[in-house]
mmCIF file of C-alpha atoms in Angstrom:
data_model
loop_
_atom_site.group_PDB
_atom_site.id
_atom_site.type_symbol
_atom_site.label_atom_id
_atom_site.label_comp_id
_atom_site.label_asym_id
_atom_site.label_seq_id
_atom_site.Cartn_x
_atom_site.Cartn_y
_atom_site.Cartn_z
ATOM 1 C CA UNK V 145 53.576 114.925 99.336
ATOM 2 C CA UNK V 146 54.099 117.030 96.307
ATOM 3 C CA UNK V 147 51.220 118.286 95.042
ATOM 4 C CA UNK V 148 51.208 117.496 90.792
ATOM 5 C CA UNK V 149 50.016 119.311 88.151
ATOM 6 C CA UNK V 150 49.664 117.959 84.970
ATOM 7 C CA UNK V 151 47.141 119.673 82.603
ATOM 8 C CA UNK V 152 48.230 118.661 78.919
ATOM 9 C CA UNK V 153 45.530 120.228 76.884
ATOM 10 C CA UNK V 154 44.743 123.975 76.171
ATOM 11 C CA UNK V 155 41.024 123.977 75.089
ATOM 12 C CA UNK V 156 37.939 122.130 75.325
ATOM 13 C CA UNK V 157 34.992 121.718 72.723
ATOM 14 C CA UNK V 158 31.723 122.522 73.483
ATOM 15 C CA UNK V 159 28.840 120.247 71.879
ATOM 16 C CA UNK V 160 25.382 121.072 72.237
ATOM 17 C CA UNK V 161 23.346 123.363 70.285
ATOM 18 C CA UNK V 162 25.138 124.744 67.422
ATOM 19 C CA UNK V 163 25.186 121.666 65.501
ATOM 20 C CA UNK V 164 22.293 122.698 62.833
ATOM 21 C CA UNK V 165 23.952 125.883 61.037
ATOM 22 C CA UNK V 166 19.921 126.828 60.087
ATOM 23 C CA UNK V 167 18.864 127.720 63.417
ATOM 24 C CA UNK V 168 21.667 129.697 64.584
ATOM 25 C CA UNK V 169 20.710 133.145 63.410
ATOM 26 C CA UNK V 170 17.095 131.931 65.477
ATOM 27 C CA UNK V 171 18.777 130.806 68.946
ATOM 28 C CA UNK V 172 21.249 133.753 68.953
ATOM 29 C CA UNK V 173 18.472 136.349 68.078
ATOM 30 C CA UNK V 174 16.665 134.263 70.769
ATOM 31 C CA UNK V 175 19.100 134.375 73.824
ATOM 32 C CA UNK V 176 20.086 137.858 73.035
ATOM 33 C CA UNK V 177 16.694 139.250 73.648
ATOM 34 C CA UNK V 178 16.470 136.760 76.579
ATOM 35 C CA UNK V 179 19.581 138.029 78.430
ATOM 36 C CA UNK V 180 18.351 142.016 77.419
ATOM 37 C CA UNK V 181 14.952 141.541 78.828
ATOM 38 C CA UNK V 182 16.774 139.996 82.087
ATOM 39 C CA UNK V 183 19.612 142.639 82.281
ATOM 40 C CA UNK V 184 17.104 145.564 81.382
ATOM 41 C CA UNK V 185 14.977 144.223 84.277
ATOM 42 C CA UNK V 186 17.282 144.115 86.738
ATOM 43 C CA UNK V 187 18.890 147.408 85.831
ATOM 44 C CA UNK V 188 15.049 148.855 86.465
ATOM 45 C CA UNK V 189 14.774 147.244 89.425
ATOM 46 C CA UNK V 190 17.855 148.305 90.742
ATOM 47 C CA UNK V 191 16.978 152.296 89.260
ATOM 48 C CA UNK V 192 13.991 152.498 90.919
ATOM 49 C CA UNK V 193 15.300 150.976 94.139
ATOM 50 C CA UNK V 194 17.963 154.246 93.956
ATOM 51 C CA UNK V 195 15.683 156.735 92.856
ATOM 52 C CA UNK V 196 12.854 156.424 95.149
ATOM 53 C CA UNK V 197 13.111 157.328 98.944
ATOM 54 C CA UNK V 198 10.218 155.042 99.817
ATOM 55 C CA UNK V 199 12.055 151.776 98.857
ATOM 56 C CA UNK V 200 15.345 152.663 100.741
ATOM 57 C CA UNK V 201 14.555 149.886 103.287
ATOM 58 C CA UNK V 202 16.305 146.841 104.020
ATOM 59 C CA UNK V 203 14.104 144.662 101.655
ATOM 60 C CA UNK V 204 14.807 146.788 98.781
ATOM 61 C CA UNK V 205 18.215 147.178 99.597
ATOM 62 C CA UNK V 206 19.346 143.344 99.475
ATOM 63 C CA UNK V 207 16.536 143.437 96.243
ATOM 64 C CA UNK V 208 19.202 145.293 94.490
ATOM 65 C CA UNK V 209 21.998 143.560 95.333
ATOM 66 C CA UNK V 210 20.178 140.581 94.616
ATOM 67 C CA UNK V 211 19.210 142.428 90.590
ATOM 68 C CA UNK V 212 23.091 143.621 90.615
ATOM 69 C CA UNK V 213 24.429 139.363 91.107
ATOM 70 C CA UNK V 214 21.796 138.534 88.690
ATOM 71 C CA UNK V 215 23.146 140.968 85.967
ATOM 72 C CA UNK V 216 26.318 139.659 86.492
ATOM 73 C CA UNK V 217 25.583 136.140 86.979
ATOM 74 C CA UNK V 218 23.742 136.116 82.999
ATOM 75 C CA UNK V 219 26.404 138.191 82.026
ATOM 76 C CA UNK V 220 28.861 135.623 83.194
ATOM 77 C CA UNK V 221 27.291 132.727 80.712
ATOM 78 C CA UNK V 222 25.719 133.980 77.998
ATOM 79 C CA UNK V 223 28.170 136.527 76.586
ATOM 80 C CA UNK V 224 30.480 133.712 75.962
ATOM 81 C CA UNK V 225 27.269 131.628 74.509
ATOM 82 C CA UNK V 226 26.380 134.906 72.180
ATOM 83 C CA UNK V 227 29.897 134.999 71.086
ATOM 84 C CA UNK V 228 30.698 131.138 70.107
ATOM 85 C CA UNK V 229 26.902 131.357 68.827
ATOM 86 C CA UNK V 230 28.256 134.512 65.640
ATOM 87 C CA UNK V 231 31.787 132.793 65.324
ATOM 88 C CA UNK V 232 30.430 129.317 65.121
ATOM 89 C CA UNK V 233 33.265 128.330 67.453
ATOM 90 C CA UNK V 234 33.144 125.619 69.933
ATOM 91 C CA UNK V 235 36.159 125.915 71.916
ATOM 92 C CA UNK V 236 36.862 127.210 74.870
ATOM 93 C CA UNK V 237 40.680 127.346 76.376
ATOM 94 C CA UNK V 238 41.014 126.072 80.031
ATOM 95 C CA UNK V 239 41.902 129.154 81.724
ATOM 96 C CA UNK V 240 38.537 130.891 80.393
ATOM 97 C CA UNK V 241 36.517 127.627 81.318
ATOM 98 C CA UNK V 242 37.887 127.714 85.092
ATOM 99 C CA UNK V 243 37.646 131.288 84.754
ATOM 100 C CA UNK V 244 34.088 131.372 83.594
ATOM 101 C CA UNK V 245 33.725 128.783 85.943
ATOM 102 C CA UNK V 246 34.835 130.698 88.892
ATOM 103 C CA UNK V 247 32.821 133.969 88.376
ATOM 104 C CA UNK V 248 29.872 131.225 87.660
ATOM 105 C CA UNK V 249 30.284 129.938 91.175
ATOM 106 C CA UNK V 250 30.608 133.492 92.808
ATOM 107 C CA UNK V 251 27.603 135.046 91.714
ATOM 108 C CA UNK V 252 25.165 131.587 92.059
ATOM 109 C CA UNK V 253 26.808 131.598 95.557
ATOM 110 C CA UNK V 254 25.863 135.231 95.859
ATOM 111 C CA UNK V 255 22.890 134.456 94.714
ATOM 112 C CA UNK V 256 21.951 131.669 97.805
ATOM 113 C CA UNK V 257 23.393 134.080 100.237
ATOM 114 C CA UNK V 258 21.916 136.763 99.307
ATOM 115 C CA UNK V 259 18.517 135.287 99.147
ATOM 116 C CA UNK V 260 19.130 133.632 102.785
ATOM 117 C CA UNK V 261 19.923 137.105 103.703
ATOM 118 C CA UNK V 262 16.461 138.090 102.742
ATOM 119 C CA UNK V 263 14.667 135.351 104.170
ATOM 120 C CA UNK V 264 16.094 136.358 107.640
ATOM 121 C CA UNK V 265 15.318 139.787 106.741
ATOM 122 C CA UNK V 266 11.593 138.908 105.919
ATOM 123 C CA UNK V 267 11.715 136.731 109.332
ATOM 124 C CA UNK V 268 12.631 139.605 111.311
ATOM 125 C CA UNK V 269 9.739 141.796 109.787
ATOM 126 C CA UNK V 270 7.235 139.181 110.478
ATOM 127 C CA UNK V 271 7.915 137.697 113.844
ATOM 128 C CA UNK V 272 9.714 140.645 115.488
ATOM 129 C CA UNK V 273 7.861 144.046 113.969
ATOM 130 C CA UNK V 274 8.327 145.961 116.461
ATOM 131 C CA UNK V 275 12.260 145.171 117.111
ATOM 132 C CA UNK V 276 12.818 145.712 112.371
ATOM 133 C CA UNK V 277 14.157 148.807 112.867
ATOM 134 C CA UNK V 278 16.948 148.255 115.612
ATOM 135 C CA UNK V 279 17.536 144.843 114.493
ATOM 136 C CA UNK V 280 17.923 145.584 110.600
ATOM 137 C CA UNK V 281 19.593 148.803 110.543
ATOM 138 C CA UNK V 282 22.001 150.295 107.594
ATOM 139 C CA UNK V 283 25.156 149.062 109.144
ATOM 140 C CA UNK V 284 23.887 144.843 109.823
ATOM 141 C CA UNK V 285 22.326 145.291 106.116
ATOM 142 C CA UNK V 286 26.154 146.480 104.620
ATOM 143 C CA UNK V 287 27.702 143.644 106.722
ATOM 144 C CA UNK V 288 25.463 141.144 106.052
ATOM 145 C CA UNK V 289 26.168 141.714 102.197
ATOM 146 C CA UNK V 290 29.475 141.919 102.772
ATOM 147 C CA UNK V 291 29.413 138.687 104.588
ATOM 148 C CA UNK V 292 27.890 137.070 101.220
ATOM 149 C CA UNK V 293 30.995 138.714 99.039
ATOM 150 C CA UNK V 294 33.119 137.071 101.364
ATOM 151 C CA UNK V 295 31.999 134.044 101.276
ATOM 152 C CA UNK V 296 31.113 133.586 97.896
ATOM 153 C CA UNK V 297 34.419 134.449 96.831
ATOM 154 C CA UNK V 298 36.430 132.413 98.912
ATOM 155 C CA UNK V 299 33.923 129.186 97.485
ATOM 156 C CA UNK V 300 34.824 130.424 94.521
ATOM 157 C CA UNK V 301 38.574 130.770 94.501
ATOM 158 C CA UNK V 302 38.729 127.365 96.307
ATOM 159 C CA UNK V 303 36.381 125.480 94.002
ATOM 160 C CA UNK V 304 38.202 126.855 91.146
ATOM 161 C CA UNK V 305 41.724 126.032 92.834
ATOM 162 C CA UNK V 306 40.759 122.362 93.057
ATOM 163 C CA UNK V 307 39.487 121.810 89.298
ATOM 164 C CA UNK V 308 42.430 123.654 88.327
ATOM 165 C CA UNK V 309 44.458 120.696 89.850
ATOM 166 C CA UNK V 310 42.880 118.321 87.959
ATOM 167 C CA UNK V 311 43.883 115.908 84.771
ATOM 168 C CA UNK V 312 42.465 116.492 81.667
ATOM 169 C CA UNK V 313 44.221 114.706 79.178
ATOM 170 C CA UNK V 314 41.642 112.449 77.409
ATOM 171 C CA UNK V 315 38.300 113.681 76.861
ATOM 172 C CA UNK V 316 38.392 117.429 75.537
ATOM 173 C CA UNK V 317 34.555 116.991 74.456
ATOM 174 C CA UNK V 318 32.316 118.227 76.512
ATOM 175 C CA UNK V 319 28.686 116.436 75.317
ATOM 176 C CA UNK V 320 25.511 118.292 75.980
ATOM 177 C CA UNK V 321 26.767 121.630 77.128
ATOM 178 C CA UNK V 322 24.647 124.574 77.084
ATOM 179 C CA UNK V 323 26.950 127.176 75.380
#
Protein backbone atom coordinates (compact mmCIF):
# COMPACT_ATOMS: atom_id res chain seq x y z
CA UNK A 1 0.00 0.00 0.00
CA UNK A 2 1.14 3.35 -1.16
CA UNK A 3 1.37 5.62 1.35
CA UNK A 4 -0.67 9.21 0.05
CA UNK A 5 -0.01 12.52 0.60
CA UNK A 6 -2.31 15.02 -0.12
CA UNK A 7 -1.92 18.36 1.77
CA UNK A 8 -3.77 21.09 -0.44
CA UNK A 9 -3.46 24.13 1.70
CA UNK A 10 -0.34 26.26 2.64
CA UNK A 11 -1.39 28.13 5.86
CA UNK A 12 -3.64 28.01 8.67
CA UNK A 13 -5.39 30.93 10.68
CA UNK A 14 -5.04 31.30 14.09
CA UNK A 15 -8.21 32.65 16.14
CA UNK A 16 -8.01 33.44 19.62
CA UNK A 17 -6.86 36.49 21.23
CA UNK A 18 -6.10 39.14 18.84
CA UNK A 19 -9.54 39.80 17.91
CA UNK A 20 -9.96 43.27 20.00
CA UNK A 21 -7.21 45.61 18.23
CA UNK A 22 -7.40 47.76 21.89
CA UNK A 23 -5.76 45.30 23.95
CA UNK A 24 -3.02 44.25 21.83
CA UNK A 25 -0.35 46.74 22.76
CA UNK A 26 -1.55 45.31 26.67
CA UNK A 27 -1.22 41.37 25.96
CA UNK A 28 2.01 41.79 23.92
CA UNK A 29 3.62 44.15 26.57
CA UNK A 30 2.15 41.41 28.86
CA UNK A 31 3.66 38.10 27.44
CA UNK A 32 6.86 39.79 26.63
CA UNK A 33 7.68 40.52 30.18
CA UNK A 34 6.21 37.05 30.98
CA UNK A 35 8.56 35.07 28.69
CA UNK A 36 11.73 37.66 29.99
CA UNK A 37 11.05 37.03 33.58
CA UNK A 38 10.96 33.10 32.63
CA UNK A 39 14.04 33.16 30.26
CA UNK A 40 16.00 35.59 32.69
CA UNK A 41 15.22 33.01 35.41
CA UNK A 42 16.32 30.19 33.92
CA UNK A 43 19.42 31.77 32.47
CA UNK A 44 20.22 32.61 36.46
CA UNK A 45 19.56 29.43 37.41
CA UNK A 46 21.55 27.87 34.97
CA UNK A 47 24.65 30.80 35.79
CA UNK A 48 24.77 30.08 39.13
CA UNK A 49 24.58 26.32 38.66
CA UNK A 50 28.09 26.98 36.42
CA UNK A 51 29.64 29.38 38.53
CA UNK A 52 29.49 27.87 41.85
CA UNK A 53 31.54 24.68 42.80
CA UNK A 54 29.11 23.78 45.57
CA UNK A 55 26.13 23.09 43.20
CA UNK A 56 28.17 20.90 40.71
CA UNK A 57 26.21 17.82 41.91
CA UNK A 58 23.93 15.68 40.14
CA UNK A 59 20.75 17.60 41.32
CA UNK A 60 21.99 20.77 40.04
CA UNK A 61 23.27 19.36 37.08
CA UNK A 62 19.88 17.87 35.57
CA UNK A 63 18.43 21.51 37.31
CA UNK A 64 20.15 23.10 34.46
CA UNK A 65 19.33 21.07 31.86
CA UNK A 66 15.98 21.12 33.08
CA UNK A 67 16.29 25.65 33.03
CA UNK A 68 18.17 25.11 29.46
CA UNK A 69 14.61 22.87 27.89
CA UNK A 70 12.59 25.41 29.61
CA UNK A 71 14.29 28.40 27.79
CA UNK A 72 13.85 26.71 24.79
CA UNK A 73 10.57 25.23 25.26
CA UNK A 74 8.98 29.27 25.86
CA UNK A 75 11.13 30.24 23.26
CA UNK A 76 9.57 27.70 20.99
CA UNK A 77 5.81 29.33 21.47
CA UNK A 78 5.85 32.60 22.31
CA UNK A 79 8.27 34.18 19.83
CA UNK A 80 5.90 33.22 17.16
CA UNK A 81 2.89 34.58 19.58
CA UNK A 82 5.07 38.04 20.09
CA UNK A 83 5.51 38.23 16.44
CA UNK A 84 1.76 37.59 14.99
CA UNK A 85 0.84 39.73 18.25
CA UNK A 86 3.07 43.39 16.37
CA UNK A 87 2.06 42.24 12.74
CA UNK A 88 -1.51 41.55 13.61
CA UNK A 89 -1.16 38.41 11.49
CA UNK A 90 -2.96 35.25 12.04
CA UNK A 91 -1.49 32.84 9.77
CA UNK A 92 0.75 30.44 10.09
CA UNK A 93 2.08 28.21 6.91
CA UNK A 94 2.07 24.37 7.52
CA UNK A 95 5.63 23.69 7.49
CA UNK A 96 6.19 26.30 10.48
CA UNK A 97 3.04 24.81 12.33
CA UNK A 98 4.53 21.09 12.13
CA UNK A 99 7.72 22.69 12.64
CA UNK A 100 6.75 24.62 15.69
CA UNK A 101 4.98 21.68 16.45
CA UNK A 102 7.88 19.40 16.45
CA UNK A 103 10.38 21.48 18.55
CA UNK A 104 7.03 21.89 20.87
CA UNK A 105 6.98 18.15 21.36
CA UNK A 106 10.85 17.83 21.89
CA UNK A 107 11.38 20.07 24.60
CA UNK A 108 7.79 19.14 26.66
CA UNK A 109 9.19 15.58 26.11
CA UNK A 110 12.48 16.79 27.47
CA UNK A 111 10.83 18.27 29.89
CA UNK A 112 8.99 14.72 31.39
CA UNK A 113 12.26 13.01 30.97
CA UNK A 114 14.19 15.13 32.39
CA UNK A 115 12.10 15.58 35.42
CA UNK A 116 11.79 11.56 35.72
CA UNK A 117 15.46 11.74 35.59
CA UNK A 118 15.41 13.78 38.71
CA UNK A 119 12.94 11.96 40.55
CA UNK A 120 15.22 8.82 40.30
CA UNK A 121 17.99 11.01 41.13
CA UNK A 122 16.19 12.34 44.35
CA UNK A 123 15.23 8.46 44.99
CA UNK A 124 18.69 7.44 44.99
CA UNK A 125 19.71 10.27 47.53
CA UNK A 126 16.99 9.33 49.84
CA UNK A 127 16.76 5.60 50.02
CA UNK A 128 20.36 4.70 49.09
CA UNK A 129 22.71 7.70 50.76
CA UNK A 130 25.35 5.99 51.24
CA UNK A 131 25.57 4.19 47.61
CA UNK A 132 24.74 8.54 45.76
CA UNK A 133 28.04 8.85 44.95
CA UNK A 134 28.90 5.50 43.03
CA UNK A 135 25.50 5.19 41.79
CA UNK A 136 25.08 8.89 40.37
CA UNK A 137 28.39 9.66 39.10
CA UNK A 138 29.35 12.28 36.11
CA UNK A 139 29.28 9.69 33.43
CA UNK A 140 25.31 7.92 34.40
CA UNK A 141 24.30 11.81 34.86
CA UNK A 142 25.69 12.66 30.90
CA UNK A 143 23.99 9.41 29.74
CA UNK A 144 21.02 9.68 31.42
CA UNK A 145 20.51 13.21 29.69
CA UNK A 146 21.52 11.97 26.73
CA UNK A 147 19.05 9.22 26.98
CA UNK A 148 16.22 12.08 27.29
CA UNK A 149 17.70 13.89 23.87
CA UNK A 150 17.28 10.70 22.36
CA UNK A 151 14.22 10.00 23.08
CA UNK A 152 12.59 13.12 22.90
CA UNK A 153 13.71 13.60 19.53
CA UNK A 154 12.84 10.53 18.01
CA UNK A 155 8.91 11.30 19.65
CA UNK A 156 9.34 14.20 18.06
CA UNK A 157 10.38 13.45 14.52
CA UNK A 158 7.79 10.59 14.54
CA UNK A 159 4.87 12.59 15.91
CA UNK A 160 5.64 15.23 13.50
CA UNK A 161 6.07 12.57 10.55
CA UNK A 162 2.53 11.33 11.15
CA UNK A 163 0.62 14.85 11.21
CA UNK A 164 2.62 15.67 8.32
CA UNK A 165 0.72 12.78 6.53
CA UNK A 166 -2.38 14.05 7.24
CA UNK A 167 -5.41 15.87 5.11
CA UNK A 168 -6.08 19.22 5.62
CA UNK A 169 -8.16 20.45 3.04
CA UNK A 170 -11.31 21.88 4.75
CA UNK A 171 -10.98 23.60 7.90
CA UNK A 172 -7.87 26.08 7.81
CA UNK A 173 -9.35 27.83 11.11
CA UNK A 174 -8.01 26.92 13.96
CA UNK A 175 -10.75 28.25 16.88
CA UNK A 176 -9.44 29.05 20.29
CA UNK A 177 -5.73 28.86 19.77
CA UNK A 178 -3.41 30.43 22.08
CA UNK A 179 -1.05 32.33 19.67
Amino acid sequence: MKPRKSTQISEFLLLGILEDPELQPLIFGLFLSMYLVTVLGNLLIILATISDSHLHMPMYFFLSNLSFVDICSTSTTVQKMLVNIQTQSEAITYMGCITQMCFFILFVGLDFFLLTVMAYDRFVAICHPLHYKVVMNHQLCVLLVLMCWILSVLNSLLQSLMVSWLSFCTHVEIPHFFL
